mmCIF file of C-alpha atoms in Angstrom:
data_model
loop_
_atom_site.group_PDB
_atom_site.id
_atom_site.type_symbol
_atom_site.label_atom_id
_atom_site.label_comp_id
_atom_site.label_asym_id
_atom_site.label_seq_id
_atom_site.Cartn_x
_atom_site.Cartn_y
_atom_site.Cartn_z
ATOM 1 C CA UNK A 1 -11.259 2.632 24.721
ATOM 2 C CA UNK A 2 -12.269 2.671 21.180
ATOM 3 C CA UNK A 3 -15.745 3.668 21.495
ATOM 4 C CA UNK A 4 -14.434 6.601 23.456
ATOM 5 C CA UNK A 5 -12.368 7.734 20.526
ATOM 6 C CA UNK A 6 -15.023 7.143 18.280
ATOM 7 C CA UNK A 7 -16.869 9.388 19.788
ATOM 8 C CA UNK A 8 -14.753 12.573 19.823
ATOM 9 C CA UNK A 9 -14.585 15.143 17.020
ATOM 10 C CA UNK A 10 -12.680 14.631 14.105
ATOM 11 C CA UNK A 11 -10.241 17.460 14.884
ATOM 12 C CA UNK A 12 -9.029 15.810 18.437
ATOM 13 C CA UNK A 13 -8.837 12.432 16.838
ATOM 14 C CA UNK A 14 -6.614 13.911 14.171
ATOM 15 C CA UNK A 15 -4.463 15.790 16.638
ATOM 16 C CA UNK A 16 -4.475 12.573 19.235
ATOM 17 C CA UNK A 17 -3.584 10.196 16.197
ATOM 18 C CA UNK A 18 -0.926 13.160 14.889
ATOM 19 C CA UNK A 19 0.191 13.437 18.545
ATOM 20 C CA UNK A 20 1.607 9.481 18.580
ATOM 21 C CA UNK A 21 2.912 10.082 15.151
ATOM 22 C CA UNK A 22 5.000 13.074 16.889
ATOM 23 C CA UNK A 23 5.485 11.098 19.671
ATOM 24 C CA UNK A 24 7.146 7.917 17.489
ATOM 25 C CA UNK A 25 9.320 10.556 15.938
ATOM 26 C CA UNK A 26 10.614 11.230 19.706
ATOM 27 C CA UNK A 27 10.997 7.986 20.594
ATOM 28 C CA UNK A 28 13.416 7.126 17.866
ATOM 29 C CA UNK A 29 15.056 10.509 18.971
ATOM 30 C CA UNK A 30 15.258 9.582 22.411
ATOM 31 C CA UNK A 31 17.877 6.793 21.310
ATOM 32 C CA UNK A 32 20.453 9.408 21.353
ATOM 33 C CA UNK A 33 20.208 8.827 25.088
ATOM 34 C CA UNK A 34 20.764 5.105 25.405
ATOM 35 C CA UNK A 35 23.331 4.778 22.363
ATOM 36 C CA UNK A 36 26.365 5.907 21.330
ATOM 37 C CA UNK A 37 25.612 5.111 17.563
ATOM 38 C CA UNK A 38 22.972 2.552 15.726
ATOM 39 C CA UNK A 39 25.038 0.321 13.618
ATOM 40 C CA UNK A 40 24.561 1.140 10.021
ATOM 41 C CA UNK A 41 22.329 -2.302 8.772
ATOM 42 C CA UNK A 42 19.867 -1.529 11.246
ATOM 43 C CA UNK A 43 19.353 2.221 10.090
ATOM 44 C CA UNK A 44 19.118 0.764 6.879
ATOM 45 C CA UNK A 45 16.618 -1.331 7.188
ATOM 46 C CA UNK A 46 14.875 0.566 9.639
ATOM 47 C CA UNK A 47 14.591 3.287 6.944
ATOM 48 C CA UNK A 48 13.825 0.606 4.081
ATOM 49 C CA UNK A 49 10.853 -0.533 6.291
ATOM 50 C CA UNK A 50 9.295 3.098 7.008
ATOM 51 C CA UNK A 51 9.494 3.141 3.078
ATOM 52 C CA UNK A 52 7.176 0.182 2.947
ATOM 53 C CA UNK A 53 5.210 1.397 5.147
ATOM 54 C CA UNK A 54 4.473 4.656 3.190
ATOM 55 C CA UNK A 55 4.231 2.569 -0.015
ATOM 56 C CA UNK A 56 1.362 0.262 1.042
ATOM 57 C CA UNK A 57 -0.041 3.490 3.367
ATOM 58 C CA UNK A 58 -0.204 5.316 0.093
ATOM 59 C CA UNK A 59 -2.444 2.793 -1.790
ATOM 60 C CA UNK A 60 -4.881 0.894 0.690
ATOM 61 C CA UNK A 61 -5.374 4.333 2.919
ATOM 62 C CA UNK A 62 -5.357 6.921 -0.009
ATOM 63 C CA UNK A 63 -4.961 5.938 -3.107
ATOM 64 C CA UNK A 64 -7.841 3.007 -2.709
ATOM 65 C CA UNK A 65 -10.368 5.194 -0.981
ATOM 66 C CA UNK A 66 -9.703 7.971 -3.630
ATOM 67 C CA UNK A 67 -10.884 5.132 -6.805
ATOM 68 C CA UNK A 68 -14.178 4.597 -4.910
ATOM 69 C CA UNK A 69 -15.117 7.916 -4.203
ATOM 70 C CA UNK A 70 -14.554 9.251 -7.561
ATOM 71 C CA UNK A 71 -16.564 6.347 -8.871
ATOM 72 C CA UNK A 72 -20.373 8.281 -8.070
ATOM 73 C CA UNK A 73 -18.620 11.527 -10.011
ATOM 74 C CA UNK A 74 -18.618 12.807 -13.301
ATOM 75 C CA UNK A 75 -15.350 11.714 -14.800
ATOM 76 C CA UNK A 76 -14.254 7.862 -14.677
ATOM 77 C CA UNK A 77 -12.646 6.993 -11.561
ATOM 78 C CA UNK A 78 -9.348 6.781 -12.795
ATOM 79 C CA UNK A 79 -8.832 10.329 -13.645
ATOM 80 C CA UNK A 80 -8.803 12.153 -10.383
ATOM 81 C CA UNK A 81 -6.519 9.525 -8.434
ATOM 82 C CA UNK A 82 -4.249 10.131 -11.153
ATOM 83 C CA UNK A 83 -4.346 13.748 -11.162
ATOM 84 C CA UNK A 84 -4.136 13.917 -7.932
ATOM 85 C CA UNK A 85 -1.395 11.690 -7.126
ATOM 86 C CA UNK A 86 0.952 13.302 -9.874
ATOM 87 C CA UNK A 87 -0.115 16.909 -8.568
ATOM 88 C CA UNK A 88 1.380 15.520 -5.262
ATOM 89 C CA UNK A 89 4.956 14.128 -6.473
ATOM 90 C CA UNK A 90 5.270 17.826 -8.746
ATOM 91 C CA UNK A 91 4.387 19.728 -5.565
ATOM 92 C CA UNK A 92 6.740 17.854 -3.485
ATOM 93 C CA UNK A 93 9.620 17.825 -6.117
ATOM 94 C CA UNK A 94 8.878 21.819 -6.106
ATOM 95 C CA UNK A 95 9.506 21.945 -2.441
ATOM 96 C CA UNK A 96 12.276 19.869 -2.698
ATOM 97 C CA UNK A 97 14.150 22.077 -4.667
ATOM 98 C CA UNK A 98 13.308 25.141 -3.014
ATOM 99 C CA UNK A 99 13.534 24.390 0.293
ATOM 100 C CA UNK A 100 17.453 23.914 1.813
ATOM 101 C CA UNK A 101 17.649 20.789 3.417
ATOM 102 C CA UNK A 102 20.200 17.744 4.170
ATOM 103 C CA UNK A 103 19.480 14.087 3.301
ATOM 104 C CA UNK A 104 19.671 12.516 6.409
ATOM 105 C CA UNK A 105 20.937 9.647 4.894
ATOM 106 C CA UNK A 106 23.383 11.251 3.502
ATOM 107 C CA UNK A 107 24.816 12.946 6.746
ATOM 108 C CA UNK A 108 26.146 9.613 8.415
ATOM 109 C CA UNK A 109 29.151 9.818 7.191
ATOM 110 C CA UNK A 110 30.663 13.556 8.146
ATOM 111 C CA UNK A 111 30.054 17.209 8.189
ATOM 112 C CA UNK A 112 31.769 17.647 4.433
ATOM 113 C CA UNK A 113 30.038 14.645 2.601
ATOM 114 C CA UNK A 114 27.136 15.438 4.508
ATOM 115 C CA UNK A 115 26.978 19.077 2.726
ATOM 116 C CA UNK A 116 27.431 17.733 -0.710
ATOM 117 C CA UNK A 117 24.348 16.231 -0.073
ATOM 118 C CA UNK A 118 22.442 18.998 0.431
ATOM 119 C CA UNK A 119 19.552 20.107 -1.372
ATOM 120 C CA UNK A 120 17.559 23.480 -1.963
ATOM 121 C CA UNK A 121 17.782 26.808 -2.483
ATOM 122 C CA UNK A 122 21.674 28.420 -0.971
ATOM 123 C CA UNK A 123 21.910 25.229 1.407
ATOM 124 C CA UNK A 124 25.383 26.531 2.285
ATOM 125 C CA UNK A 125 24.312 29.216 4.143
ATOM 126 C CA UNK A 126 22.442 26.795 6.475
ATOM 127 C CA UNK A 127 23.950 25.188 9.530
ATOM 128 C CA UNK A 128 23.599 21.461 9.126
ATOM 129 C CA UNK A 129 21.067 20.863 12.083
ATOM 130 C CA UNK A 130 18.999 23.166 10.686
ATOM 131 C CA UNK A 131 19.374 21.440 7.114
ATOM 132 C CA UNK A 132 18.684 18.296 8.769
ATOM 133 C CA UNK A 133 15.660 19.095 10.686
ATOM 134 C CA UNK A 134 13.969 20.326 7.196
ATOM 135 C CA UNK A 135 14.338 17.464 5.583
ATOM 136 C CA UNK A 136 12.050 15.661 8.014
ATOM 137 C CA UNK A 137 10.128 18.602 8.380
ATOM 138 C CA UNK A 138 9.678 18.568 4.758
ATOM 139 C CA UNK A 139 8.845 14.756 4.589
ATOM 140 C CA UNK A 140 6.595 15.055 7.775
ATOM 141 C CA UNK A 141 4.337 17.479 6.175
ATOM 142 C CA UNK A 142 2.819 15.421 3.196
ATOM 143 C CA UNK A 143 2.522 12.260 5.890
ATOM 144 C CA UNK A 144 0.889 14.528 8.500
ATOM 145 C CA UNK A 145 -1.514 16.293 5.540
ATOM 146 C CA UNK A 146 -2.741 12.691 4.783
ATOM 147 C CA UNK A 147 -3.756 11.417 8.388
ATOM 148 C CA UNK A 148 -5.646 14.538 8.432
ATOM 149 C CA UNK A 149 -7.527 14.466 4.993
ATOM 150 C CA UNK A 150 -8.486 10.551 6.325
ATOM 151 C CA UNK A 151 -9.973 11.689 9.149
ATOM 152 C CA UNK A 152 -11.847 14.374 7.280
ATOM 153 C CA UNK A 153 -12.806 12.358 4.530
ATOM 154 C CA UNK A 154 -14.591 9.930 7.396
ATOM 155 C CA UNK A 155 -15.928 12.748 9.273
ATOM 156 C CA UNK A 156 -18.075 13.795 5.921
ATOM 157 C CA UNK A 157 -18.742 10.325 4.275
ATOM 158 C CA UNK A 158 -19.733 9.046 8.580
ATOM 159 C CA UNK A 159 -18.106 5.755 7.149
ATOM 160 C CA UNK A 160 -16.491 3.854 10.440
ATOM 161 C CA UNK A 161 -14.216 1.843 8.151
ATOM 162 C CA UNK A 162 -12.815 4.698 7.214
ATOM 163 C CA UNK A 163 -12.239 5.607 10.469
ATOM 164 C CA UNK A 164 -10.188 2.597 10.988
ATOM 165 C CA UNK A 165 -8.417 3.352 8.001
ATOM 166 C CA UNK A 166 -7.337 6.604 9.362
ATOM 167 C CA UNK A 167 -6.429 5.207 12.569
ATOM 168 C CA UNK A 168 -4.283 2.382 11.233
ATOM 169 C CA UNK A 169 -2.881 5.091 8.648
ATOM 170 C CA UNK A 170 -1.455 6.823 11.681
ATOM 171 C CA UNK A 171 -0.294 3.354 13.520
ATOM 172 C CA UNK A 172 1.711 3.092 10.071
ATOM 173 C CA UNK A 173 3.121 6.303 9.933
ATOM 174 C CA UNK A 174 3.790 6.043 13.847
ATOM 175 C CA UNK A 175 6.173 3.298 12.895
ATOM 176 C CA UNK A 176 7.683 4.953 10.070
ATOM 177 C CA UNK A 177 8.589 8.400 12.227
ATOM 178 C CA UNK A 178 10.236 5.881 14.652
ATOM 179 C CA UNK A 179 14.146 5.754 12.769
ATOM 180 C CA UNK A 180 13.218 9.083 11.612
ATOM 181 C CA UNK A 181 13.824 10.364 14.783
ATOM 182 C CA UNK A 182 17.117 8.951 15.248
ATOM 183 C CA UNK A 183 18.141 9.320 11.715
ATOM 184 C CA UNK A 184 18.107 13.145 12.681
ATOM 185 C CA UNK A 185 19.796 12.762 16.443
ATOM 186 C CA UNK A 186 22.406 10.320 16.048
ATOM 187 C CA UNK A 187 24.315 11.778 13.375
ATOM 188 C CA UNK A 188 24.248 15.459 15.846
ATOM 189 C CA UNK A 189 25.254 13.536 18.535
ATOM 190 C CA UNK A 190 28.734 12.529 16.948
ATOM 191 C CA UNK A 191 29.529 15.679 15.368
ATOM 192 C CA UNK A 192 29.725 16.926 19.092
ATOM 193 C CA UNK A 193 26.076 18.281 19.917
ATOM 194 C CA UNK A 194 25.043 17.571 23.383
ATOM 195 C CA UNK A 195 21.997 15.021 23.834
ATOM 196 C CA UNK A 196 19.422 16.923 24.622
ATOM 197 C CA UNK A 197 19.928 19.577 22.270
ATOM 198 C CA UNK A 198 20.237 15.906 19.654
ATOM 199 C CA UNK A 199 17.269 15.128 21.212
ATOM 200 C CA UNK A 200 15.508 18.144 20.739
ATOM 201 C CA UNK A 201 15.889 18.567 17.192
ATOM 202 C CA UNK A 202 15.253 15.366 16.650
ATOM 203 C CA UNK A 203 11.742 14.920 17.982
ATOM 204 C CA UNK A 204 11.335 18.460 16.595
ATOM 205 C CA UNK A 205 10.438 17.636 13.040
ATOM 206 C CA UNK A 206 7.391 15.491 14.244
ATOM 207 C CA UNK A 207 5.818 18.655 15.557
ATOM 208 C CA UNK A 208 4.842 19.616 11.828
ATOM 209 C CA UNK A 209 2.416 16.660 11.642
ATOM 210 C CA UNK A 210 -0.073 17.937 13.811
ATOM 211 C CA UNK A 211 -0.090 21.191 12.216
ATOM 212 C CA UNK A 212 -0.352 20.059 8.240
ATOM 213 C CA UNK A 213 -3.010 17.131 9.995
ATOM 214 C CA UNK A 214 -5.406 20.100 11.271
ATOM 215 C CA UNK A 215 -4.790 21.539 8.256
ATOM 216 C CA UNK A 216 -5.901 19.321 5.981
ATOM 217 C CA UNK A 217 -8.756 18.216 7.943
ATOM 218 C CA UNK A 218 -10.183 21.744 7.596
ATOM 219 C CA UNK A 219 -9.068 21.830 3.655
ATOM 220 C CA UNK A 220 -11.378 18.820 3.202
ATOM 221 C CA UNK A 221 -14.424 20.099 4.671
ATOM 222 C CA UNK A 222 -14.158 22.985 2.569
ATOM 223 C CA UNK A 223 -13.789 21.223 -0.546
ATOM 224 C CA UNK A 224 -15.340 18.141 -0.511
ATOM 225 C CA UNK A 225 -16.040 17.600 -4.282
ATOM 226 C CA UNK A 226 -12.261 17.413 -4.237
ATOM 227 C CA UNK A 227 -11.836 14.927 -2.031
ATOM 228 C CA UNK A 228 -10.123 11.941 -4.274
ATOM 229 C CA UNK A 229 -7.741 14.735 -5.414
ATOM 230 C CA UNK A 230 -6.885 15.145 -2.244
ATOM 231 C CA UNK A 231 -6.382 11.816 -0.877
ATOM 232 C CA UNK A 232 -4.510 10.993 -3.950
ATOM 233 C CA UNK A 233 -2.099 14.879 -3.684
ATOM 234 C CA UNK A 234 -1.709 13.280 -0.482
ATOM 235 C CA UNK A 235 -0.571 9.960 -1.629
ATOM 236 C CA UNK A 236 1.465 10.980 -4.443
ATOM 237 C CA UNK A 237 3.651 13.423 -2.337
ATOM 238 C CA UNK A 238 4.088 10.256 0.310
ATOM 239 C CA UNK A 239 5.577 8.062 -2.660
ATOM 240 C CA UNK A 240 7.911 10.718 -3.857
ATOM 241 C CA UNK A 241 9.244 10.707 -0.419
ATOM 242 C CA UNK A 242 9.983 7.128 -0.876
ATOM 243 C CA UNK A 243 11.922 6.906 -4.024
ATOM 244 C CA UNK A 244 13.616 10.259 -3.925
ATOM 245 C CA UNK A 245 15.042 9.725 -0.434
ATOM 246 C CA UNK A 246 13.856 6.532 1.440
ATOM 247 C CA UNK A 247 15.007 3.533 -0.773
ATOM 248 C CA UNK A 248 18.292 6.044 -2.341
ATOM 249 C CA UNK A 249 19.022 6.267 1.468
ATOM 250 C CA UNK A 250 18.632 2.657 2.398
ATOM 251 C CA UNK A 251 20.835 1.187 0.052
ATOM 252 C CA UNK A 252 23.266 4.102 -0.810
ATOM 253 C CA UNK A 253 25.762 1.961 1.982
ATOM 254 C CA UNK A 254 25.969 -0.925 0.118
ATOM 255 C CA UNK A 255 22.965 -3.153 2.199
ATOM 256 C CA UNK A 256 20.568 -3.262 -0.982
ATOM 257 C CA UNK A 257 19.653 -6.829 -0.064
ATOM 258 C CA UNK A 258 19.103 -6.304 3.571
ATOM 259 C CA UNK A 259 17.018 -3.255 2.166
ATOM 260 C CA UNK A 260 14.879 -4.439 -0.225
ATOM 261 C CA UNK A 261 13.814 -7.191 2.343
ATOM 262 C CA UNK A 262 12.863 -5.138 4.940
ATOM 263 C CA UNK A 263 10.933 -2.823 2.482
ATOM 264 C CA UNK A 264 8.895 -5.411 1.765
ATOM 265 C CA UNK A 265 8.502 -6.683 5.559
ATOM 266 C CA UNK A 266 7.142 -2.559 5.691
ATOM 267 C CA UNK A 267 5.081 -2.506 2.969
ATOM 268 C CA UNK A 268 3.530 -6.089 4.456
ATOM 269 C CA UNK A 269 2.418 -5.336 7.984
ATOM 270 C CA UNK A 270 0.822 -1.759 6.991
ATOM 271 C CA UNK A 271 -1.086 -3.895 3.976
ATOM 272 C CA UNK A 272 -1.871 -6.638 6.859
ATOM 273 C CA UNK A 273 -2.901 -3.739 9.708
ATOM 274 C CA UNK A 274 -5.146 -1.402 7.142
ATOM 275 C CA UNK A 275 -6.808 -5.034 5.198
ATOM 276 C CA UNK A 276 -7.561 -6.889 8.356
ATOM 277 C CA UNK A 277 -8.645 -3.615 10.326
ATOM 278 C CA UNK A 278 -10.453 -1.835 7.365
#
């Protein structure tokens, strides 16, 4: 099995790998159809734990890989993980603001609490599954970028542990997009919405990691002296995911404990999956 997908072109591993990140995203959508809510600790620390995820993601399949490469250049290694991962977090915030959107987190409780948490540019004028497909959407894209800049970065440097790293990047982010997908298609399904139209929009804002994977993949090969920027943009963007919505959201209903435990369980088994597999 593995040597098989070793030996297929970057691009399809990047859109197999971005294809079980899309299809985690479903799964946690598909919920909708088994349950008539999630009770509220186990969203929480189902959403604290994709945080740790992203967190330990960020460093040992990024952030990491960046240091090293920039060590053969000009400038001391330091410089462009830093630049890069602070380019990322701006970009994001930028987006952020522009971009209407709804806090998933922040739409458990009802339709008019929900809209005070909304975010963006005339978010009003929005219906609220639409606001609450963005925000995925929006968080997808960085996460999707970054599976696609490690694939590319192993497709130039022909470095198999960095294929692994990529790989087990995905596996991580596969987890993560799990109570993503029902953090979007529970809260439709009780204002009313039918299922599968809960279902729908819920697995929907996976299918943006594919795209922004191909895409970086063919960023990379075109600018390969940049590539610690752009494993670090990459990174950067991921943690201002995390502590502008992920930890906010896991704790905002009182389960800060429960939380910050689970975090940590996150942030452990992606450190455990990309050390012992890298």
């Amino acid at each position: 099995m593995w040597n098989w997908f070793v030996e297929l072109s970057p691009a399809v591993q990047t859109l197999l790998a971005t294809l079980f990140t899309w299809g985690m995203t479903a799964a946690g959508a598909a919920l909708v159809f088994t349950a008539k809510r999630v009770n509220q600790r186990v969203m929480d620390a189902m959403l604290a734990f994709a945080g740790g995820v992203m967190i330990a993601a960020s460093f040992w399949s990024l952030l990491e890989p960046a240091i090293e490469m920039a060590e053969s250049g000009p400038l001391p290694s330091w410089i462009p993980a830093a630049v890069g991962f602070m380019t990322g977090g701006f970009f994001l915030w930028g987006v952020d603001k522009l971009l209407p959107h709804l806090h998933p987190a922040l739409s458990q409780t009802g339709s008019d609490s929900g809209k005070r948490g909304a975010e963006g540019r005339n978010p009003d004028s929005y219906r609220r599954s639409t606001l609450l497909v963005l925000a995925i959407t929006l968080h997808n894209i960085p996460e999707g970028f970054a599976i696609g800049v490690a694939f590319g970065t192993m497709a130039l440097n022909g470095d198999m542990s960095q294929l692994i790293g990529a790989v087990t990047l995905a596996i991580g982010m596969g987890l993560q997009n799990f109570p993503e997908g029902t953090s979007v298609s529970m809260p439709l399904r009780r204002e009313g919405m039918s299922r599968g139209r809960a279902f729908w929009y819920g697995q929907l804002s996976g299918f943006v990691e594919p795209v922004s994977a191909l895409l970086g993949l063919w960023l990379v090969s075109l600018i390969q002296p940049l590539l610690p920027y752009a494993l670090a943009f990459a990174a950067g963007a991921m943690v201002f995911v995390v502590a502008e919505e992920v930890i906010p959201g896991s704790q905002e209903n009182g389960n800060k404990d429960l939380a910050a435990i689970w975090l940590m369980i996150g942030f452990t088994v992606m450190m455990a999956l990309d050390v012992a597999l890298g």
